[in-house]
PDB file of C-alpha atoms in Angstrom:
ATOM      1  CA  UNK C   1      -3.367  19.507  33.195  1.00  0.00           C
ATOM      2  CA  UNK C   2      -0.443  17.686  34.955  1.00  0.00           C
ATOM      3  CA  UNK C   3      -0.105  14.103  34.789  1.00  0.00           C
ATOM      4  CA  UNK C   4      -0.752  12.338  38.677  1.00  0.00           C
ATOM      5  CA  UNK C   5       2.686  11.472  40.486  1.00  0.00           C
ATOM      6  CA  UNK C   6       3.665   8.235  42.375  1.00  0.00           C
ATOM      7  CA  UNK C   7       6.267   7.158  44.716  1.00  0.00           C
ATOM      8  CA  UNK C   8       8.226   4.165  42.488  1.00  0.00           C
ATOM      9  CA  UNK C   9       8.943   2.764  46.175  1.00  0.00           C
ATOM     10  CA  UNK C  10       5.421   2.294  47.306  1.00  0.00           C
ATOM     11  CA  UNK C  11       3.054   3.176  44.216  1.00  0.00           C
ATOM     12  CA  UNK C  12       1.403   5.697  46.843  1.00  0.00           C
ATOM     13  CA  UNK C  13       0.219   8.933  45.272  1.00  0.00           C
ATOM     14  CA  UNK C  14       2.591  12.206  44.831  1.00  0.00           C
ATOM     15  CA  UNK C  15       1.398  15.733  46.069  1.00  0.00           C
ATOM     16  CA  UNK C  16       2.567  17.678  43.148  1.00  0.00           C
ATOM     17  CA  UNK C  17       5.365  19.608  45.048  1.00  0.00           C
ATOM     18  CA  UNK C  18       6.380  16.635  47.532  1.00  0.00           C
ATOM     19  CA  UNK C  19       9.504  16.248  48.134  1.00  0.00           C
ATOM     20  CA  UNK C  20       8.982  13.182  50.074  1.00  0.00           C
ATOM     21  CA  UNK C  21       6.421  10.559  50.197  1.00  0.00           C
ATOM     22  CA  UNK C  22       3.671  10.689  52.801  1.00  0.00           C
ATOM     23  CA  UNK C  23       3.151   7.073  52.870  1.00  0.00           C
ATOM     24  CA  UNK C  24       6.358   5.370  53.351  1.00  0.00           C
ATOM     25  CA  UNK C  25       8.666   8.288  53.442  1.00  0.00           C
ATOM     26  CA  UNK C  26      11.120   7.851  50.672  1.00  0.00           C
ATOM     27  CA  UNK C  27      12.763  10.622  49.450  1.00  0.00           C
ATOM     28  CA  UNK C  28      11.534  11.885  45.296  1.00  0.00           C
ATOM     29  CA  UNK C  29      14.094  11.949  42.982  1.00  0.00           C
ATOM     30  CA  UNK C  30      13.044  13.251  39.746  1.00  0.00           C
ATOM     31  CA  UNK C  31      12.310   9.933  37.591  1.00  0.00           C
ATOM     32  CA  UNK C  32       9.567  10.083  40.466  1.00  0.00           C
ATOM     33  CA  UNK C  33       7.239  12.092  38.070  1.00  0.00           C
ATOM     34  CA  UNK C  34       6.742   9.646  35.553  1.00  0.00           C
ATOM     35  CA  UNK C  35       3.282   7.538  35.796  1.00  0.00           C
ATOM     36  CA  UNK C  36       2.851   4.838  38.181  1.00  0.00           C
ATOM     37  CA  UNK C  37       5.309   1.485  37.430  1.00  0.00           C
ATOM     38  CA  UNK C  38       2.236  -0.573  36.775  1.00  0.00           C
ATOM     39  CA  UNK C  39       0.281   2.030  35.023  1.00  0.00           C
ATOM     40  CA  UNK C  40      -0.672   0.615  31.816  1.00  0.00           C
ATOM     41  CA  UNK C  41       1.917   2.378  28.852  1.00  0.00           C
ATOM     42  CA  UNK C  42      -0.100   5.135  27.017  1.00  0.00           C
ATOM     43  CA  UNK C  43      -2.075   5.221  23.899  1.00  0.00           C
ATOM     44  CA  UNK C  44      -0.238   5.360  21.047  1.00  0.00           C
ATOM     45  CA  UNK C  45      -1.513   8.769  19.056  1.00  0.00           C
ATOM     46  CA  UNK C  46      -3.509   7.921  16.017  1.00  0.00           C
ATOM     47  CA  UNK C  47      -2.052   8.429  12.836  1.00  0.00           C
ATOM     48  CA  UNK C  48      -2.387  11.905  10.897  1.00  0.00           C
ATOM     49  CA  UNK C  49      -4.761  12.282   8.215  1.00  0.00           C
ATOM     50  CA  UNK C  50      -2.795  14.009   5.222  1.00  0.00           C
ATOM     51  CA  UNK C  51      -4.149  15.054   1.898  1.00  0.00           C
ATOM     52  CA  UNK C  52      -1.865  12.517  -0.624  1.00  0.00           C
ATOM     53  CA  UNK C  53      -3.749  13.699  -4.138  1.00  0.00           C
ATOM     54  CA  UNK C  54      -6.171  15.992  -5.840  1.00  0.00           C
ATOM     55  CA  UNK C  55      -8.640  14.901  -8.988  1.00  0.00           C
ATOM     56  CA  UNK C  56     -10.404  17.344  -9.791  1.00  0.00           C
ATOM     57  CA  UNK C  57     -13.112  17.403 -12.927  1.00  0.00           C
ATOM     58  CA  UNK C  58     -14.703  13.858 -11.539  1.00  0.00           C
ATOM     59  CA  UNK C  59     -18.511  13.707 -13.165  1.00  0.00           C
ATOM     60  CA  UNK C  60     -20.927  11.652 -11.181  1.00  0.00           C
ATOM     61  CA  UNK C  61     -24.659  10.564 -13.664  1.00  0.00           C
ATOM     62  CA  UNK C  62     -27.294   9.253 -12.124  1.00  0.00           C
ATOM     63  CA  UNK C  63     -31.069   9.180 -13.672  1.00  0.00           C
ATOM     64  CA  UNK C  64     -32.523   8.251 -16.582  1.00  0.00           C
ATOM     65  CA  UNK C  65     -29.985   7.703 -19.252  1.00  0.00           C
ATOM     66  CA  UNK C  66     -27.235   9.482 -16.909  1.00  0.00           C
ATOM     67  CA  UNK C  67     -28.770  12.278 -17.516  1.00  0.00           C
ATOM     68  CA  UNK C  68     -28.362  14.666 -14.117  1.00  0.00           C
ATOM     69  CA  UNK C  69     -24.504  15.209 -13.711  1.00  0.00           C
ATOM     70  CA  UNK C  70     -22.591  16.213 -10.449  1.00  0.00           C
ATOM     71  CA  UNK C  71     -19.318  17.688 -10.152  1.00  0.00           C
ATOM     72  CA  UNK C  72     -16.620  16.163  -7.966  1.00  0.00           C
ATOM     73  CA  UNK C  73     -13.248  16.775  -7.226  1.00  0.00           C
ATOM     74  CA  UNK C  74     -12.031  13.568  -5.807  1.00  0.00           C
ATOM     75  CA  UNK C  75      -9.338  14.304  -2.597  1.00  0.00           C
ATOM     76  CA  UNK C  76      -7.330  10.849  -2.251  1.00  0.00           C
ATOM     77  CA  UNK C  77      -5.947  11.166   1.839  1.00  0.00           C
ATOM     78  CA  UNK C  78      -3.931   8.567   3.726  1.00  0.00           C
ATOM     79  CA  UNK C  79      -7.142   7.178   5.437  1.00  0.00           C
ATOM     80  CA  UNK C  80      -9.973   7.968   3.289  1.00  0.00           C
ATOM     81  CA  UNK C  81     -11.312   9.238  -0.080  1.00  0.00           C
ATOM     82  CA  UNK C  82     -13.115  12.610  -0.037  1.00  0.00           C
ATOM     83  CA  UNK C  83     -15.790  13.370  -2.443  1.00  0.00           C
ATOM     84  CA  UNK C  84     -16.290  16.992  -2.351  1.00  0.00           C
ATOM     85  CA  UNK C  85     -19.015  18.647  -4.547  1.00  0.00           C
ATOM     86  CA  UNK C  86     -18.459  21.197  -6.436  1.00  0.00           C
ATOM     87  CA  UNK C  87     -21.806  23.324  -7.269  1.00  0.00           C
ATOM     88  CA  UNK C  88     -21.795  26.001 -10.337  1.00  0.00           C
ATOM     89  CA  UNK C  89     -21.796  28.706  -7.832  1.00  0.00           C
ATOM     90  CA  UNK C  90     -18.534  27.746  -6.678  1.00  0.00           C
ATOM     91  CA  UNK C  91     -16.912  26.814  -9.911  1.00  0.00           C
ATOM     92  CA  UNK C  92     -17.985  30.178 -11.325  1.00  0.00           C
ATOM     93  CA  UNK C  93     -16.529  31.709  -8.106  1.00  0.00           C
ATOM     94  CA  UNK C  94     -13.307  30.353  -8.463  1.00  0.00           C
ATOM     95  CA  UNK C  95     -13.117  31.059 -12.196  1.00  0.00           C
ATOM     96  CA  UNK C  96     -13.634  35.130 -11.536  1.00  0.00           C
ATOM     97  CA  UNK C  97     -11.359  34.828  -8.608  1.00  0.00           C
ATOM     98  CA  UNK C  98      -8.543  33.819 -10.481  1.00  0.00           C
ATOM     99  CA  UNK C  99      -9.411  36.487 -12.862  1.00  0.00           C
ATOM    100  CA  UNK C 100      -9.147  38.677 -10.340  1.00  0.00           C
ATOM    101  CA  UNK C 101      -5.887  37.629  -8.893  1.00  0.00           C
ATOM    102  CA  UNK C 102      -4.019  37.758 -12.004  1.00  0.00           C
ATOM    103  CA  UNK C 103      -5.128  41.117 -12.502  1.00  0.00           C
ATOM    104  CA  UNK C 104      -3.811  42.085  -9.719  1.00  0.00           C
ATOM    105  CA  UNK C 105      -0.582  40.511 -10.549  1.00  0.00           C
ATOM    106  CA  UNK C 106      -1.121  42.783 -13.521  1.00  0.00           C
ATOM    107  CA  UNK C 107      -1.227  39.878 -16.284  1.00  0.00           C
ATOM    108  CA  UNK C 108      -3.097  40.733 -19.620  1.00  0.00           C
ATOM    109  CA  UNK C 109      -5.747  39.002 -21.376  1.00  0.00           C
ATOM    110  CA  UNK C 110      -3.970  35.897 -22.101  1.00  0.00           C
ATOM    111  CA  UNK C 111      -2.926  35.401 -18.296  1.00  0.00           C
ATOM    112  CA  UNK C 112      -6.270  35.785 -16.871  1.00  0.00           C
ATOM    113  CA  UNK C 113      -7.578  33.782 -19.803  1.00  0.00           C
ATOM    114  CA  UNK C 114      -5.027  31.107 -18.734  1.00  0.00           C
ATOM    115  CA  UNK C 115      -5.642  31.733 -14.488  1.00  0.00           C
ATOM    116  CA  UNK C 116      -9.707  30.792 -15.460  1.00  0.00           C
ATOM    117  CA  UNK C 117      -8.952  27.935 -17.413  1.00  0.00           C
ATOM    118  CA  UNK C 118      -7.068  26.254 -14.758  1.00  0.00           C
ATOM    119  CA  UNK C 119      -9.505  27.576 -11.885  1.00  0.00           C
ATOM    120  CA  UNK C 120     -11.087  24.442 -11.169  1.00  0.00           C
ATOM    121  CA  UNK C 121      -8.053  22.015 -10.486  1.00  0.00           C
ATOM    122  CA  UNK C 122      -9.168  21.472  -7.324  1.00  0.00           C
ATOM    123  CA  UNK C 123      -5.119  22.712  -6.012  1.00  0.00           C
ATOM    124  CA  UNK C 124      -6.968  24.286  -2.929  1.00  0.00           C
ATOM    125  CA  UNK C 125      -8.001  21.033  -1.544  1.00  0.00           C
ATOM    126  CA  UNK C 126      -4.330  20.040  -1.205  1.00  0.00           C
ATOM    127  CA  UNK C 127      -3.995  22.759   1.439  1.00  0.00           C
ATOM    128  CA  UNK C 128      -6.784  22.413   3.538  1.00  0.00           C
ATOM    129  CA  UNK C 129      -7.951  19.837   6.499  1.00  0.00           C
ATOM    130  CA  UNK C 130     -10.411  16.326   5.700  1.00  0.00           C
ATOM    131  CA  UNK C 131     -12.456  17.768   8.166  1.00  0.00           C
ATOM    132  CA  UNK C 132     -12.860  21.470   6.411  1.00  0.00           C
ATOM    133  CA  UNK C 133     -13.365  19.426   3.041  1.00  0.00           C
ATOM    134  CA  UNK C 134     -16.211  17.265   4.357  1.00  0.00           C
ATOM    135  CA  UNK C 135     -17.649  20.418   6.024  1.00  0.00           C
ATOM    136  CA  UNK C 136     -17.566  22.888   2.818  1.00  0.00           C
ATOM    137  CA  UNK C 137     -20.747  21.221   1.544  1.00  0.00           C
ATOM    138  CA  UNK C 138     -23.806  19.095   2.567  1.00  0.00           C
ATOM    139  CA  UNK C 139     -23.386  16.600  -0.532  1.00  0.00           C
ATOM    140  CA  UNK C 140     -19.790  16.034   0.283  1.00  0.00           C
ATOM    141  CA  UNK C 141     -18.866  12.473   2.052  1.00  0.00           C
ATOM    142  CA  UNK C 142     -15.876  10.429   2.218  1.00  0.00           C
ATOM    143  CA  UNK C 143     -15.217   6.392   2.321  1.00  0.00           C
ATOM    144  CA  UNK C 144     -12.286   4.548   4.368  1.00  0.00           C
ATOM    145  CA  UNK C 145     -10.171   3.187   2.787  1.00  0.00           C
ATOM    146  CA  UNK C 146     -10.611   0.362   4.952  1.00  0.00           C
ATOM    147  CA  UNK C 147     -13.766  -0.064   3.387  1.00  0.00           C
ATOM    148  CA  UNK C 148     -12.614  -0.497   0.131  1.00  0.00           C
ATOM    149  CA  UNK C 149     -12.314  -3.237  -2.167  1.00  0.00           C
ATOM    150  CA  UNK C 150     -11.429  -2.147  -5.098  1.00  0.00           C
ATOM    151  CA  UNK C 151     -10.418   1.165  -7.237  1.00  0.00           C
ATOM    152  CA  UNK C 152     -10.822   0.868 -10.934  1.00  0.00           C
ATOM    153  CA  UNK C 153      -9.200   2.686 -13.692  1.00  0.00           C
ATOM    154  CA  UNK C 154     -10.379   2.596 -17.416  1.00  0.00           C
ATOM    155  CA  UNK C 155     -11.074   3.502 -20.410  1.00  0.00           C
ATOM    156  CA  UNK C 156     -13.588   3.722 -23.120  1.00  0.00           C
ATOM    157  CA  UNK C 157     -13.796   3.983 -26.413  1.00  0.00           C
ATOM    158  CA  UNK C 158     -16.750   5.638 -28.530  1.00  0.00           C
ATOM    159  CA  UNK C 159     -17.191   5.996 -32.348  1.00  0.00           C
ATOM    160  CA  UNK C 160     -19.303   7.522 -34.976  1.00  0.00           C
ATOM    161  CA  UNK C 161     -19.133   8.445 -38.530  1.00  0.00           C
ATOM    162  CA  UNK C 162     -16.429  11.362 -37.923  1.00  0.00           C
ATOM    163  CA  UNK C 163     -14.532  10.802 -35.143  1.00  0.00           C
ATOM    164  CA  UNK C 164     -13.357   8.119 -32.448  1.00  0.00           C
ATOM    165  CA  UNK C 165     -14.055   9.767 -28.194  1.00  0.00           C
ATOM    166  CA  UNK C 166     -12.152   8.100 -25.475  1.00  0.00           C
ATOM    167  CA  UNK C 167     -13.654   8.208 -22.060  1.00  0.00           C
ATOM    168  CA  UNK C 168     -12.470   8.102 -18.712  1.00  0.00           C
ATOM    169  CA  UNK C 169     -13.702   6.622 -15.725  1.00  0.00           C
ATOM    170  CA  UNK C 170     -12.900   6.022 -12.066  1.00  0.00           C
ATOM    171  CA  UNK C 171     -14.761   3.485  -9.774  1.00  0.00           C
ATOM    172  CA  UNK C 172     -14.504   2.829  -6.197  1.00  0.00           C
ATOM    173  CA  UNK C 173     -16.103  -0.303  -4.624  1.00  0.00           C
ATOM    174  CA  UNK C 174     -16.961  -1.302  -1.575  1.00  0.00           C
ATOM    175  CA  UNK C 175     -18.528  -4.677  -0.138  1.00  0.00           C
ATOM    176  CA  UNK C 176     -21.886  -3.543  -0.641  1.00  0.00           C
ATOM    177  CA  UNK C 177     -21.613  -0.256  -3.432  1.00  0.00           C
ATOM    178  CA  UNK C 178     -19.998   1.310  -6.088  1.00  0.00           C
ATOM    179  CA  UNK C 179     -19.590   4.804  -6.778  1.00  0.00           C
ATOM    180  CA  UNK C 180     -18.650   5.470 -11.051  1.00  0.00           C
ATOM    181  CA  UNK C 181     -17.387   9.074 -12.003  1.00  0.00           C
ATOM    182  CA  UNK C 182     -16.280   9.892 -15.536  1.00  0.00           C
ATOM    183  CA  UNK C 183     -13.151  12.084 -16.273  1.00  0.00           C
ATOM    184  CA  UNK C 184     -12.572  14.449 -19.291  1.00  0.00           C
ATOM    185  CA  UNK C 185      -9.028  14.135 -19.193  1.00  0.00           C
ATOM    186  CA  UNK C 186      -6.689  11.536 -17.333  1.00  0.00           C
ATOM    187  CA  UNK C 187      -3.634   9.929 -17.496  1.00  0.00           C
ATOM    188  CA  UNK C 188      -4.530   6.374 -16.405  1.00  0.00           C
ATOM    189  CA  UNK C 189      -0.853   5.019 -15.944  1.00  0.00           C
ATOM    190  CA  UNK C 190       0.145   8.006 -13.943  1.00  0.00           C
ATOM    191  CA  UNK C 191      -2.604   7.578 -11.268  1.00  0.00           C
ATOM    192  CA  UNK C 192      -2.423   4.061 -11.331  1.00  0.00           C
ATOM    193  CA  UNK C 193       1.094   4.291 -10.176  1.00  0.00           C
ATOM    194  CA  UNK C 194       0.453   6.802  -7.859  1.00  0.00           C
ATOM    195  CA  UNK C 195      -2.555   5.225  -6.341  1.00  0.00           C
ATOM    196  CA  UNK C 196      -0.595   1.635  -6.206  1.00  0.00           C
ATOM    197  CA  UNK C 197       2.145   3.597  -4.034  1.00  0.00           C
ATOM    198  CA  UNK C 198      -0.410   4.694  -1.790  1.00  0.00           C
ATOM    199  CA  UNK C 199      -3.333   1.898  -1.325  1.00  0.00           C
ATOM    200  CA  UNK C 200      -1.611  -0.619  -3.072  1.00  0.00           C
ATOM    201  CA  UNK C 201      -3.224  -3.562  -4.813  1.00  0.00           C
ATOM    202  CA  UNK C 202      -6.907  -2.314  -4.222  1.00  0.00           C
ATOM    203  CA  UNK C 203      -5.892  -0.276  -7.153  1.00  0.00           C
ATOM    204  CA  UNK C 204      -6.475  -1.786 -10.793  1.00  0.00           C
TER     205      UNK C 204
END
């Protein structure tokens, strides 16, 4: 669709192949095209929405005791945070597709071992749209970052007779709710920095 024409003598409306104008007769030189003078300047496109960093391995409890788990990986994007769920189906899915991928790269034992290990990281999230990610699964759901008050970075430690466990967790809160997932592994300094850069003091 072409954008209307008008005569910048007369603001009267262009036929698309005038060459002059009907109303007051002026000749159409080519800065003629352009929108009307007093035509209000137009929209200013909304900024894209671009995937900034993937968490994968994010553990959700809920229940008595935290007992029923869900599995996360958390997809940090310019505008929002994406929570998509990740179900067993799909995490064994991606473990024998890597299997079979490196086998067809012709890698032994110890490479597929090492492609299944690292299926679950969550890297194909950094290639694909917000919108796709929201739509892979009906638990999946997002919150602006707008919305945000705070994003909280700890951990925990746990002891017993033998040995001394450090936890992870990540929270994010808004005005009214907070949404806590645990992490097996994470480098809290790292993604604090990284997170700062992005959001910037939400992020403690």
């Amino acid at each position: 669709m072409t954008n209307p024409r008008f005569c910048s003598h007369c603001g009267a409306a262009l036929n698309s192949a005038a060459k002059f104008c009907a109303a007051c007769g002026k000749p159409i030189a080519p800065q003629d095209t352009t929108q009307r003078p007093d035509a209000p300047p137009p929209a200013p496109a909304a900024p894209a929405e671009t995937v900034l960093g993937v968490l994968p391995g994010a553990v959700r409890h809920s229940g008595f005791l935290g007992i029923k788990t869900e599995a996360f990986v958390i997809v940090f994007t310019s505008l929002r945070v994406l929570f998509a769920a990740q179900t067993t189906e799909m995490m064994k899915a991606n473990v024998l597709r890597a299997r079979d991928i490196a086998k067809e790269q012709g890698k032994g034992f110890f490479g597929q071992w090492g492609a299944q290990f690292g299926a679950n990281s969550g890297h194909e999230y950094r290639q694909r749209s917000p919108q796709d990610i929201l739509a892979e699964q009906p638990a999946n759901f997002f919150l602006p970052i707008s919305h945000l008050r705070r994003i909280h970075l700890w951990e925990a430690q746990s002891s017993d007779e033998d040995s001394v466990r450090i936890s992870y967790y990540i929270e994010f809160e808004t005005g009214a709710e907070k949404h806590r997932f645990s992490i097996n592994d994470l480098d809290i300094r790292a993604w604090k920095q990284q997170l700062q850069q992005t959001y910037g003091s939400i992020v403690r």
